[in-house]
Coordinates of C-alpha atoms in Angstrom, one line a residue:
Chain A
X1 CA -7.6 38.4 -37.6
X2 CA -8.3 37.7 -33.9
X3 CA -6.1 39.5 -31.4
X4 CA -6.0 39.9 -27.7
X5 CA -8.3 42.9 -27.6
X6 CA -11.0 40.6 -29.1
X7 CA -10.4 38.3 -26.2
X8 CA -10.6 41.1 -23.7
X9 CA -13.9 42.2 -25.2
X10 CA -15.2 38.7 -25.0
X11 CA -14.2 38.5 -21.3
X12 CA -16.3 41.7 -20.8
X13 CA -19.3 40.2 -22.5
X14 CA -18.9 36.9 -20.5
X15 CA -18.7 38.8 -17.2
X16 CA -22.5 39.1 -17.5
X17 CA -22.9 35.3 -17.0
X18 CA -20.0 34.7 -14.5
X19 CA -18.0 32.0 -16.3
X20 CA -14.7 32.6 -14.4
X21 CA -13.3 29.3 -13.1
X22 CA -10.7 29.1 -10.3
X23 CA -7.1 27.9 -10.5
X24 CA -6.6 24.9 -8.3
X25 CA -3.5 23.1 -7.0
X26 CA -3.1 19.6 -5.8
X27 CA -0.3 18.4 -3.4
X28 CA 0.0 14.9 -4.9
X29 CA 0.0 16.1 -8.5
X30 CA 2.8 18.5 -7.6
X31 CA 4.7 15.6 -6.0
X32 CA 4.4 13.5 -9.2
X33 CA 5.3 16.4 -11.4
X34 CA 8.3 17.4 -9.2
X35 CA 7.1 21.0 -9.7
X36 CA 4.0 23.2 -9.4
X37 CA 1.0 22.3 -11.4
X38 CA -1.9 24.8 -11.8
X39 CA -5.2 23.3 -12.8
X40 CA -7.8 25.3 -14.7
X41 CA -11.0 23.2 -14.2
X42 CA -13.4 24.0 -17.1
X43 CA -15.3 20.9 -16.1
X44 CA -16.8 23.1 -13.4
X45 CA -18.0 25.5 -16.1
X46 CA -21.6 26.2 -16.9
X47 CA -22.8 23.2 -19.1
X48 CA -19.7 21.3 -18.1
X49 CA -17.1 22.6 -20.5
X50 CA -15.4 25.7 -21.8
X51 CA -17.7 25.8 -24.8
X52 CA -20.2 28.3 -23.3
X53 CA -17.5 31.0 -23.7
X54 CA -17.3 31.0 -27.4
X55 CA -20.9 30.3 -27.9
X56 CA -22.1 33.1 -25.7
X57 CA -19.5 35.5 -27.3
X58 CA -20.9 34.6 -30.7
X59 CA -24.6 34.7 -29.9
X60 CA -24.5 37.8 -27.9
X61 CA -23.1 39.7 -30.9
X62 CA -25.9 38.8 -33.2
X63 CA -28.4 41.6 -34.0
X64 CA -32.0 40.8 -33.1
X65 CA -32.7 40.5 -36.8
X66 CA -29.9 38.0 -37.2
X67 CA -31.0 36.1 -34.1
X68 CA -34.7 36.0 -35.1
X69 CA -34.5 32.8 -37.1
X70 CA -32.4 31.0 -34.5
X71 CA -28.9 29.6 -34.9
X72 CA -27.6 26.2 -36.1
X73 CA -24.5 24.4 -34.9
X74 CA -22.8 21.0 -35.3
X75 CA -21.0 19.4 -32.4
X76 CA -20.0 16.2 -30.8
X77 CA -21.6 17.4 -27.6
X78 CA -19.9 20.1 -25.6
X79 CA -20.3 22.9 -28.2
X80 CA -23.9 21.7 -28.5
X81 CA -24.5 22.2 -24.8
X82 CA -22.7 25.6 -24.8
X83 CA -24.8 26.8 -27.8
X84 CA -28.0 25.6 -26.2
X85 CA -27.1 27.2 -22.8
X86 CA -26.1 30.5 -24.5
X87 CA -29.3 30.4 -26.6
X88 CA -31.4 29.8 -23.5
X89 CA -29.8 32.8 -21.7
X90 CA -30.2 35.1 -24.7
X91 CA -33.6 33.9 -25.8
X92 CA -32.4 32.6 -29.2
X93 CA -33.7 29.3 -30.7
X94 CA -30.9 26.7 -31.2
X95 CA -30.6 23.7 -33.4
X96 CA -27.6 21.4 -33.1
X97 CA -26.5 18.5 -35.4
X98 CA -24.9 15.8 -33.2
X99 CA -23.5 12.3 -33.9
X100 CA -26.0 9.7 -32.9
X101 CA -23.3 8.0 -30.8
X102 CA -22.5 11.1 -28.8
X103 CA -22.4 10.5 -25.0
X104 CA -26.0 10.2 -23.8
X105 CA -25.3 12.8 -21.1
X106 CA -24.4 15.3 -23.8
X107 CA -27.4 14.6 -26.0
X108 CA -29.8 14.7 -23.0
X109 CA -28.2 17.9 -21.5
X110 CA -28.4 19.7 -24.9
X111 CA -32.2 18.9 -25.1
X112 CA -32.6 19.8 -21.4
X113 CA -31.0 23.2 -22.0
X114 CA -33.5 23.9 -24.7
X115 CA -31.6 22.9 -27.8
X116 CA -33.2 21.1 -30.8
X117 CA -31.1 18.1 -31.6
X118 CA -30.7 16.5 -35.1
X119 CA -28.5 13.3 -35.1
X120 CA -26.3 11.8 -37.9
X121 CA -23.8 8.9 -38.2
X122 CA -20.4 10.1 -37.2
X123 CA -18.5 7.9 -39.7
X124 CA -20.7 8.2 -42.8
X125 CA -22.5 11.6 -42.6
X126 CA -21.1 15.1 -42.9
X127 CA -22.4 17.2 -40.0
X128 CA -21.3 20.4 -41.6
X129 CA -23.3 19.8 -44.8
X130 CA -26.4 18.9 -42.8
X131 CA -26.0 21.9 -40.6
X132 CA -25.5 24.3 -43.5
X133 CA -28.6 22.9 -45.2
X134 CA -30.7 23.5 -42.2
X135 CA -29.3 27.0 -41.8
X136 CA -30.0 27.8 -45.4
X137 CA -33.5 26.4 -45.3
X138 CA -34.3 28.6 -42.2
X139 CA -32.2 31.6 -43.1
X140 CA -30.5 31.0 -39.7
X141 CA -27.0 31.9 -38.6
X142 CA -24.4 29.2 -38.2
X143 CA -22.3 28.9 -35.0
X144 CA -19.2 27.0 -36.0
X145 CA -17.6 25.0 -33.2
X146 CA -14.1 26.5 -33.6
X147 CA -13.2 28.2 -36.9
X148 CA -14.7 31.6 -36.3
X149 CA -13.2 34.7 -34.8
X150 CA -15.9 35.1 -32.2
X151 CA -15.5 31.5 -31.1
X152 CA -11.7 31.7 -30.8
X153 CA -12.0 35.0 -28.9
X154 CA -14.5 33.5 -26.5
X155 CA -12.5 30.3 -25.8
X156 CA -9.4 32.5 -25.4
X157 CA -10.8 33.9 -22.2
X158 CA -9.6 30.6 -20.6
X159 CA -6.0 31.6 -21.4
X160 CA -6.7 35.2 -20.3
X161 CA -8.0 34.1 -16.9
X162 CA -5.2 31.7 -16.5
X163 CA -2.6 34.4 -17.2
X164 CA -4.3 36.9 -14.8
X165 CA -4.9 34.5 -11.9
X166 CA -1.5 32.7 -12.1
X167 CA 0.2 36.1 -12.1
X168 CA -1.8 37.4 -9.1
X169 CA -0.9 34.2 -7.3
X170 CA 2.8 34.9 -8.0
X171 CA 3.0 31.7 -10.1
X172 CA 3.1 32.7 -13.8
X173 CA 3.5 29.3 -15.6
X174 CA 6.6 28.3 -17.6
X175 CA 4.3 26.1 -19.8
X176 CA 0.6 25.6 -20.4
X177 CA -1.0 22.4 -21.8
X178 CA -4.3 22.7 -23.6
X179 CA -6.5 20.0 -25.1
X180 CA -6.9 20.4 -28.8
X181 CA -9.6 19.2 -31.2
X182 CA -10.3 21.8 -33.9
X183 CA -8.0 24.3 -32.1
X184 CA -10.4 27.0 -30.9
X185 CA -9.4 26.7 -27.2
X186 CA -5.7 26.3 -27.8
X187 CA -5.4 29.1 -30.4
X188 CA -7.5 31.6 -28.4
X189 CA -5.7 30.7 -25.2
X190 CA -2.3 30.8 -26.8
X191 CA -3.1 34.4 -28.1
X192 CA -4.0 35.6 -24.6
X193 CA -1.2 33.7 -22.8
X194 CA 1.6 34.9 -25.2
X195 CA 0.3 38.4 -25.0
X196 CA 0.3 38.5 -21.2
X197 CA 3.3 36.2 -20.6
X198 CA 5.6 36.4 -23.7
X199 CA 8.0 33.8 -22.4
X200 CA 5.4 31.0 -21.7
X201 CA 5.5 27.8 -23.8
X202 CA 2.1 26.7 -24.9
X203 CA 1.5 23.1 -26.0
X204 CA -1.6 21.6 -27.6
X205 CA -2.4 18.1 -26.4
X206 CA -4.1 15.6 -28.8
X207 CA -5.3 12.0 -28.7
X208 CA -2.7 9.7 -30.4
X209 CA -4.9 8.9 -33.3
X210 CA -6.3 12.4 -33.8
X211 CA -3.0 14.2 -34.0
X212 CA -4.0 16.4 -36.9
X213 CA -2.5 19.5 -35.5
X214 CA 0.8 17.7 -34.7
X215 CA 0.9 16.4 -38.3
X216 CA -0.1 19.7 -39.8
X217 CA 2.7 21.5 -37.9
X218 CA 5.2 18.9 -39.3
X219 CA 3.9 19.3 -42.8
X220 CA 3.6 23.0 -42.4
X221 CA 0.1 22.9 -43.9
X222 CA -3.3 21.6 -42.7
X223 CA -3.4 17.8 -42.9
X224 CA -6.5 15.6 -42.7
X225 CA -6.5 12.4 -40.5
X226 CA -7.8 9.3 -42.3
X227 CA -11.2 8.2 -41.2
X228 CA -10.1 4.9 -39.6
X229 CA -8.9 6.9 -36.5
X230 CA -10.6 6.1 -33.2
X231 CA -10.3 7.6 -29.8
X232 CA -11.9 7.5 -26.4
X233 CA -11.9 11.3 -26.6
X234 CA -15.2 12.0 -28.2
X235 CA -14.7 15.8 -27.8
X236 CA -11.4 15.8 -29.8
X237 CA -12.3 13.8 -32.9
X238 CA -11.7 16.5 -35.4
X239 CA -10.1 15.3 -38.6
X240 CA -8.3 18.5 -39.5
X241 CA -7.3 21.8 -37.8
X242 CA -9.4 24.9 -38.6
X243 CA -8.0 27.4 -41.0
X244 CA -8.1 30.3 -38.6
X245 CA -7.1 28.2 -35.6
X246 CA -4.1 26.6 -37.4
X247 CA -2.8 30.0 -38.6
X248 CA -2.6 31.0 -35.0
X249 CA -1.4 27.7 -33.6
X250 CA 1.5 27.4 -36.1
X251 CA 2.7 30.8 -35.0
X252 CA 2.3 30.5 -31.3
X253 CA 2.5 26.8 -30.2
X254 CA 5.8 25.5 -28.8
X255 CA 4.7 22.0 -29.8
X256 CA 2.0 19.3 -29.6
X257 CA 1.9 16.4 -27.2
X258 CA -0.1 13.2 -27.8
X259 CA -1.6 10.7 -25.4
X260 CA -3.0 7.2 -25.7
X261 CA -6.5 6.1 -24.6
X262 CA -4.8 4.2 -21.7
X263 CA -3.1 7.3 -20.5
X264 CA -6.4 9.2 -20.7
X265 CA -8.2 6.6 -18.7
X266 CA -5.4 6.7 -16.0
X267 CA -5.8 10.5 -15.9
X268 CA -9.6 10.2 -15.4
X269 CA -9.0 7.8 -12.5
X270 CA -6.4 10.1 -11.0
X271 CA -8.9 13.0 -11.2
X272 CA -11.5 11.0 -9.4
X273 CA -9.2 9.6 -6.7
X274 CA -7.0 12.6 -6.1
X275 CA -8.5 15.8 -7.5
X276 CA -12.1 14.8 -6.8
X277 CA -13.0 16.2 -10.2
X278 CA -15.1 14.5 -12.8
X279 CA -13.3 14.9 -16.1
X280 CA -14.3 13.5 -19.5
X281 CA -11.8 11.8 -21.8
X282 CA -11.2 14.8 -24.1
X283 CA -10.9 17.0 -21.0
X284 CA -8.2 14.8 -19.4
X285 CA -5.6 14.8 -22.1
X286 CA -3.4 17.6 -20.6
X287 CA -3.5 15.9 -17.2
X288 CA -2.6 12.6 -19.0
X289 CA 0.4 14.3 -20.6
X290 CA 1.7 15.5 -17.2
X291 CA 1.0 12.1 -15.4
X292 CA 2.7 10.1 -18.1
X293 CA 5.7 12.4 -18.3
X294 CA 5.3 13.7 -21.9
X295 CA 7.3 16.7 -21.0
X296 CA 9.7 17.9 -18.3
X297 CA 7.9 19.4 -15.3
X298 CA 10.7 19.2 -12.7
X299 CA 11.2 22.5 -10.9
X300 CA 8.8 24.2 -13.4
X301 CA 5.4 25.7 -13.1
X302 CA 3.0 23.9 -15.5
X303 CA -0.6 24.9 -16.1
X304 CA -3.1 22.4 -17.5
X305 CA -6.6 23.0 -18.7
X306 CA -9.2 20.3 -17.9
X307 CA -11.6 21.3 -20.7
X308 CA -14.7 19.4 -19.8
X309 CA -16.5 16.9 -17.5
X310 CA -19.4 15.6 -19.5
X311 CA -18.9 11.8 -19.3
X312 CA -21.5 9.1 -19.2
X313 CA -21.9 7.3 -15.9
X314 CA -21.3 3.8 -17.5
X315 CA -18.0 4.7 -19.0
X316 CA -17.0 6.6 -15.9
X317 CA -17.7 3.6 -13.7
X318 CA -16.0 1.2 -16.1
X319 CA -12.8 3.4 -16.1
X320 CA -12.8 3.7 -12.3
X321 CA -13.2 -0.1 -11.8
X322 CA -9.9 -0.7 -13.7
X323 CA -6.9 -1.4 -11.6
X324 CA -4.8 1.7 -10.9
Chain B
X1 CA -12.4 29.4 24.9
X2 CA -11.9 29.6 21.1
X3 CA -12.6 32.9 19.5
X4 CA -12.2 34.5 16.1
X5 CA -8.6 35.6 16.8
X6 CA -7.6 31.9 17.2
X7 CA -9.1 31.2 13.8
X8 CA -7.2 34.1 12.2
X9 CA -4.0 32.8 13.7
X10 CA -4.8 29.3 12.4
X11 CA -5.4 30.9 8.9
X12 CA -1.9 32.4 9.1
X13 CA -0.3 29.1 10.0
X14 CA -2.3 27.3 7.2
X15 CA -1.1 29.9 4.7
X16 CA 2.2 28.0 4.7
X17 CA 0.6 25.0 3.0
X18 CA -2.0 26.7 0.7
X19 CA -5.3 25.2 1.9
X20 CA -7.6 27.9 0.6
X21 CA -10.4 26.5 -1.6
X22 CA -12.4 28.6 -4.0
X23 CA -16.1 29.5 -3.8
X24 CA -18.0 28.0 -6.8
X25 CA -21.4 28.7 -8.3
X26 CA -23.5 26.5 -10.5
X27 CA -26.3 27.7 -12.8
X28 CA -28.5 24.7 -12.4
X29 CA -28.2 24.6 -8.7
X30 CA -29.2 28.3 -8.6
X31 CA -32.2 27.5 -10.7
X32 CA -33.3 24.7 -8.4
X33 CA -32.8 26.8 -5.3
X34 CA -34.5 29.9 -6.9
X35 CA -31.6 31.9 -5.4
X36 CA -27.9 32.1 -5.3
X37 CA -25.9 29.1 -3.9
X38 CA -22.3 29.4 -3.1
X39 CA -20.4 26.2 -2.9
X40 CA -17.3 25.7 -0.7
X41 CA -15.7 22.6 -2.1
X42 CA -13.5 21.1 0.6
X43 CA -13.5 17.9 -1.4
X44 CA -10.9 19.7 -3.4
X45 CA -8.8 20.1 -0.3
X46 CA -5.4 18.4 0.4
X47 CA -6.2 14.8 1.4
X48 CA -9.8 15.2 0.2
X49 CA -11.5 17.0 3.1
X50 CA -11.3 20.0 5.5
X51 CA -9.6 17.9 8.2
X52 CA -6.1 18.9 7.2
X53 CA -6.9 22.4 8.6
X54 CA -7.4 21.4 12.2
X55 CA -4.7 18.7 12.1
X56 CA -2.1 21.1 10.8
X57 CA -3.1 23.8 13.2
X58 CA -2.7 21.4 16.1
X59 CA 0.5 19.6 15.0
X60 CA 2.3 22.8 14.0
X61 CA 1.9 24.2 17.5
X62 CA 3.6 21.2 19.2
X63 CA 7.1 21.9 20.5
X64 CA 9.7 19.6 19.1
X65 CA 9.8 17.9 22.5
X66 CA 6.1 17.3 22.4
X67 CA 6.3 16.1 18.8
X68 CA 9.2 13.8 19.3
X69 CA 7.2 10.7 20.3
X70 CA 4.7 11.2 17.5
X71 CA 1.0 11.8 17.8
X72 CA -2.1 9.5 18.1
X73 CA -5.5 10.1 16.7
X74 CA -8.8 8.2 16.2
X75 CA -10.9 8.8 13.1
X76 CA -13.4 7.2 10.7
X77 CA -11.1 8.3 7.9
X78 CA -10.9 12.0 7.0
X79 CA -9.3 13.2 10.2
X80 CA -6.9 10.2 9.8
X81 CA -5.8 11.4 6.4
X82 CA -5.6 15.0 7.6
X83 CA -3.4 14.0 10.6
X84 CA -1.2 11.8 8.4
X85 CA -0.7 14.6 5.8
X86 CA 0.0 17.2 8.4
X87 CA 2.5 14.8 10.1
X88 CA 4.2 14.1 6.8
X89 CA 4.6 17.8 6.1
X90 CA 5.9 18.6 9.6
X91 CA 8.0 15.4 10.0
X92 CA 5.9 14.1 12.9
X93 CA 5.2 10.3 13.3
X94 CA 1.4 9.7 13.2
X95 CA -0.7 6.7 14.5
X96 CA -4.4 6.6 13.8
X97 CA -7.1 4.3 15.2
X98 CA -9.6 3.6 12.5
X99 CA -12.8 1.4 12.2
X100 CA -12.0 -1.7 10.3
X101 CA -15.0 -1.0 8.0
X102 CA -13.8 2.5 7.1
X103 CA -13.9 3.2 3.3
X104 CA -10.9 1.4 1.7
X105 CA -9.9 4.6 0.1
X106 CA -9.6 6.3 3.5
X107 CA -7.6 3.5 5.0
X108 CA -5.2 3.2 2.0
X109 CA -4.7 6.9 1.7
X110 CA -3.9 7.3 5.4
X111 CA -1.2 4.6 5.0
X112 CA 0.0 6.2 1.7
X113 CA 0.4 9.5 3.4
X114 CA 2.7 7.9 6.0
X115 CA 0.2 7.2 8.8
X116 CA 0.4 4.0 10.9
X117 CA -3.1 2.6 11.1
X118 CA -4.6 0.5 13.9
X119 CA -8.1 -0.8 13.2
X120 CA -11.0 -1.7 15.6
X121 CA -14.7 -2.7 15.3
X122 CA -16.9 0.4 15.0
X123 CA -19.8 -1.1 16.8
X124 CA -18.1 -3.0 19.7
X125 CA -14.7 -1.2 20.3
X126 CA -14.1 2.2 21.8
X127 CA -11.7 4.0 19.6
X128 CA -11.0 6.7 22.1
X129 CA -9.9 4.2 24.8
X130 CA -7.6 2.4 22.3
X131 CA -6.0 5.7 21.2
X132 CA -5.5 6.9 24.7
X133 CA -3.8 3.7 25.7
X134 CA -1.4 3.9 22.7
X135 CA -0.7 7.6 23.5
X136 CA 0.0 6.7 27.2
X137 CA 2.2 3.8 26.3
X138 CA 4.3 6.0 24.0
X139 CA 4.1 9.2 25.9
X140 CA 2.7 10.6 22.6
X141 CA 0.3 13.6 22.2
X142 CA -3.3 13.0 21.2
X143 CA -4.9 14.8 18.3
X144 CA -8.7 14.7 19.0
X145 CA -10.9 14.9 15.9
X146 CA -13.1 17.7 17.0
X147 CA -13.2 18.6 20.7
X148 CA -10.0 20.6 21.0
X149 CA -9.4 24.4 20.7
X150 CA -6.7 24.0 18.0
X151 CA -8.9 21.7 16.0
X152 CA -12.0 23.9 16.2
X153 CA -9.8 27.0 15.3
X154 CA -8.3 25.2 12.3
X155 CA -11.7 24.0 10.9
X156 CA -13.0 27.5 11.5
X157 CA -10.8 28.8 8.7
X158 CA -13.4 27.2 6.3
X159 CA -15.9 29.7 7.6
X160 CA -13.4 32.6 7.6
X161 CA -12.5 32.0 3.9
X162 CA -16.2 31.7 3.1
X163 CA -17.0 35.0 4.8
X164 CA -14.0 36.8 3.2
X165 CA -14.5 35.4 -0.4
X166 CA -18.3 35.8 -0.5
X167 CA -18.0 39.4 0.7
X168 CA -15.4 40.3 -1.9
X169 CA -17.7 38.7 -4.5
X170 CA -20.4 41.0 -3.3
X171 CA -22.4 38.0 -2.2
X172 CA -22.4 37.7 1.6
X173 CA -24.7 34.8 2.4
X174 CA -28.0 35.0 4.2
X175 CA -27.5 31.4 5.5
X176 CA -24.7 28.9 5.6
X177 CA -25.2 25.1 5.8
X178 CA -22.4 23.0 7.3
X179 CA -22.1 19.2 7.7
X180 CA -21.9 18.2 11.3
X181 CA -20.5 15.1 13.0
X182 CA -18.7 16.0 16.2
X183 CA -19.2 19.7 15.5
X184 CA -15.6 20.9 14.9
X185 CA -16.3 22.3 11.4
X186 CA -19.7 23.8 12.2
X187 CA -18.7 25.4 15.5
X188 CA -15.4 26.8 14.2
X189 CA -17.0 28.1 11.0
X190 CA -20.0 29.5 12.9
X191 CA -17.6 31.5 15.1
X192 CA -15.8 33.0 12.1
X193 CA -19.0 33.6 10.1
X194 CA -20.9 35.3 12.9
X195 CA -17.9 37.4 13.7
X196 CA -17.6 38.7 10.1
X197 CA -21.3 38.6 9.1
X198 CA -23.4 39.0 12.3
X199 CA -26.7 38.7 10.5
X200 CA -25.9 35.3 8.9
X201 CA -27.9 32.2 9.9
X202 CA -25.7 29.2 10.3
X203 CA -27.2 25.7 10.2
X204 CA -25.6 22.4 11.0
X205 CA -26.7 19.5 8.8
X206 CA -26.8 15.9 10.2
X207 CA -27.8 12.5 8.9
X208 CA -31.3 11.6 10.0
X209 CA -30.1 8.8 12.4
X210 CA -27.1 10.7 13.7
X211 CA -29.0 13.8 14.8
X212 CA -27.2 14.1 18.1
X213 CA -26.7 17.9 17.8
X214 CA -30.3 18.5 16.9
X215 CA -31.4 16.4 19.9
X216 CA -28.9 18.0 22.2
X217 CA -30.1 21.5 21.2
X218 CA -33.7 20.4 21.9
X219 CA -32.8 18.9 25.3
X220 CA -30.5 21.8 26.0
X221 CA -27.7 19.4 27.0
X222 CA -25.5 16.9 25.2
X223 CA -27.5 13.8 24.3
X224 CA -26.0 10.5 23.1
X225 CA -27.5 8.6 20.1
X226 CA -28.3 4.9 20.7
X227 CA -25.9 2.5 19.1
X228 CA -28.5 1.1 16.6
X229 CA -28.1 4.2 14.5
X230 CA -26.8 3.6 10.9
X231 CA -26.0 6.0 8.1
X232 CA -24.4 6.1 4.7
X233 CA -22.4 9.1 6.0
X234 CA -19.4 7.3 7.5
X235 CA -17.8 10.7 8.3
X236 CA -20.6 11.9 10.4
X237 CA -21.3 8.9 12.7
X238 CA -20.5 10.6 16.0
X239 CA -22.8 9.5 18.8
X240 CA -22.7 12.8 20.8
X241 CA -21.6 16.4 20.2
X242 CA -18.3 17.5 21.7
X243 CA -18.3 19.5 24.9
X244 CA -16.4 22.5 23.4
X245 CA -18.1 22.3 20.1
X246 CA -21.6 22.0 21.6
X247 CA -21.0 25.0 23.8
X248 CA -20.3 27.1 20.7
X249 CA -23.0 25.5 18.5
X250 CA -25.8 26.0 21.1
X251 CA -24.9 29.7 21.2
X252 CA -24.5 30.4 17.5
X253 CA -26.5 27.9 15.4
X254 CA -29.9 29.0 14.0
X255 CA -30.9 25.4 13.8
X256 CA -30.1 21.9 12.6
X257 CA -31.3 20.2 9.4
X258 CA -31.4 16.5 8.9
X259 CA -31.3 14.5 5.6
X260 CA -32.0 10.8 4.8
X261 CA -29.6 8.4 3.1
X262 CA -31.7 8.6 -0.1
X263 CA -31.4 12.4 -0.1
X264 CA -27.6 12.1 0.3
X265 CA -27.4 9.6 -2.6
X266 CA -29.4 12.0 -4.8
X267 CA -27.0 14.8 -3.9
X268 CA -23.9 12.7 -4.8
X269 CA -25.5 12.0 -8.2
X270 CA -26.3 15.7 -8.7
X271 CA -22.7 16.6 -7.8
X272 CA -21.4 14.1 -10.4
X273 CA -23.7 15.1 -13.2
X274 CA -24.0 18.8 -12.7
X275 CA -21.2 20.1 -10.5
X276 CA -18.6 17.6 -11.8
X277 CA -17.4 17.2 -8.2
X278 CA -16.7 13.9 -6.4
X279 CA -18.4 14.2 -3.0
X280 CA -18.6 11.6 -0.3
X281 CA -21.8 10.9 1.7
X282 CA -20.9 12.9 4.7
X283 CA -19.7 15.7 2.5
X284 CA -23.0 15.9 0.6
X285 CA -25.4 16.5 3.4
X286 CA -25.6 20.3 3.0
X287 CA -26.1 20.0 -0.7
X288 CA -28.8 17.3 0.0
X289 CA -30.6 19.7 2.3
X290 CA -30.7 22.4 -0.4
X291 CA -31.8 19.9 -3.2
X292 CA -34.5 18.4 -1.0
X293 CA -35.9 21.8 0.1
X294 CA -35.1 21.5 3.8
X295 CA -35.1 25.3 4.1
X296 CA -36.3 28.2 2.1
X297 CA -33.7 29.3 -0.5
X298 CA -35.9 31.5 -2.8
X299 CA -34.4 34.9 -3.4
X300 CA -31.7 34.2 -0.8
X301 CA -28.0 33.6 -1.0
X302 CA -27.2 30.3 0.6
X303 CA -23.7 28.9 1.1
X304 CA -23.0 25.2 1.5
X305 CA -19.9 23.4 2.5
X306 CA -19.0 20.2 0.7
X307 CA -16.8 18.9 3.4
X308 CA -15.1 15.9 1.8
X309 CA -14.7 13.7 -1.3
X310 CA -13.2 10.5 -0.1
X311 CA -15.6 7.8 -1.4
X312 CA -14.9 4.3 -2.5
X313 CA -15.2 3.7 -6.2
X314 CA -17.7 0.8 -5.8
X315 CA -20.1 2.8 -3.7
X316 CA -19.7 5.8 -6.0
X317 CA -20.5 3.6 -9.1
X318 CA -23.5 2.0 -7.3
X319 CA -25.0 5.4 -6.4
X320 CA -24.4 6.8 -9.9
X321 CA -26.1 3.8 -11.5
X322 CA -29.4 4.4 -9.6
X323 CA -32.2 6.1 -11.5
X324 CA -32.1 9.9 -11.2

């Protein structure tokens, strides 16, 4: 079972590659929220999302014998880039199974970072089966994208930094909103946050159609989304919570918020115009929740994680061209 | 004469409105530079550029009698927003003379922040004459955009923060590159930087056609650019250095670098794709200088200021759509 000491150890390992991101504030966002909003911009992270944290924490713990045949992962794009970047830094060969319709920027960056990319059809293929087959053929280690203790501990360093930096600013948050796909980031961060700030409310934020964690909490067991679900948030299209991540999230989350594609697009526009940050759809869900008033922020300190910024230029331009 | 104690006092005044921006690093930028690059992202600043610093430092020192008739400024856009924001925070009426072809976002934001905007033709009108006339009519105080001790001291807090934060990271820079229009940011920051880090080389960076500070240093007196000059950097189209700013810059700068419109566009693309930051043309000149190798960065620690992020969506989309 992952606990906060695993996250502290991960933070120590990650200090080798300086992944710490700042906490930002924005006057206009505070005005809209009627309170204080702390922004954790993981879009500014190495390889453009928080995923390097878990990937590096996993890869750096492999023995040289384990690493010698390389590693295999499956990912819609951000984990792919995180694994490729961690592999490049540690001298480990990486192979990543990615959907053929993943954002071009994510496919290209993964290759540029030295990853070998194998594509599949998101709606008919099973990326996990393909990845496991490649790993078996090569006797290579798998790097799951969320349901693994090392991954959860690595992503949890986002919550740890948030707790530490907000406290040293004298602004410990009342509530923290974290984008949620498979649940690695939200569960790891919830562990760290609740350990440092026991009174804090941690919310996961999901796309309206991919609300598997919300449904699973209601059902009190892991529920799978049907495969007609679609969302602009390519990074959060996970059909079911992880086993390990859900066990943590059911214990620690105060709730789950959901946002529509339109609310996400408005958040990406706000980030461009007001925050001057490039945020991808999946990275913008927590901001979307605040901007569209999904929870009370008046007089409170609310922290949001912007989990990634890897968006194709065409989609970005299309979203920006829409009326405000 | 402005000195570093004025900048320290400005920093104290500005601590009321939390203007401190972080220092960022980017793995890929370091790879390209062959050294360490520290990024001071003033695009993340309140109202989207460093200009709030000088404006607030000036406005907060007015007596209530002086402030009672409001203030008047002239600006291509960023100073306008800074003055309007500072006025809104301090309850002072603001009127700003802006070119009619200023970026729409800058015009709209100035109005949204509560500023009264008066437009003129950039190539035929004289904004200073218009502003002085309005100020005289109303018995209102002027807020010059660079050539004033309070403005220089306020903008100098960028250099002060840069010196402090880089030192506490154990990475005092060998050289610092600062965008230069009228010279308020570069002269104030140079004062702070040379006071804290006497060995540092400070460079101003100008658009190729608006190299008035470069020419003035060569001529050893202030030189005016002819009015056929054009540049994509709307924020840096100043025809001549300020009197006060030039007196400081001629003493403290190690040199001036210039960049072309094409190099600026490439830097804006790099900031979108790799840094995930929205940077306007004038804000991107120091990054452009590093990316296009205008000075040696190998094995050195180089700090760059991204001075603003207020760019219209159409221009931003057009630049992003260009081939890399």
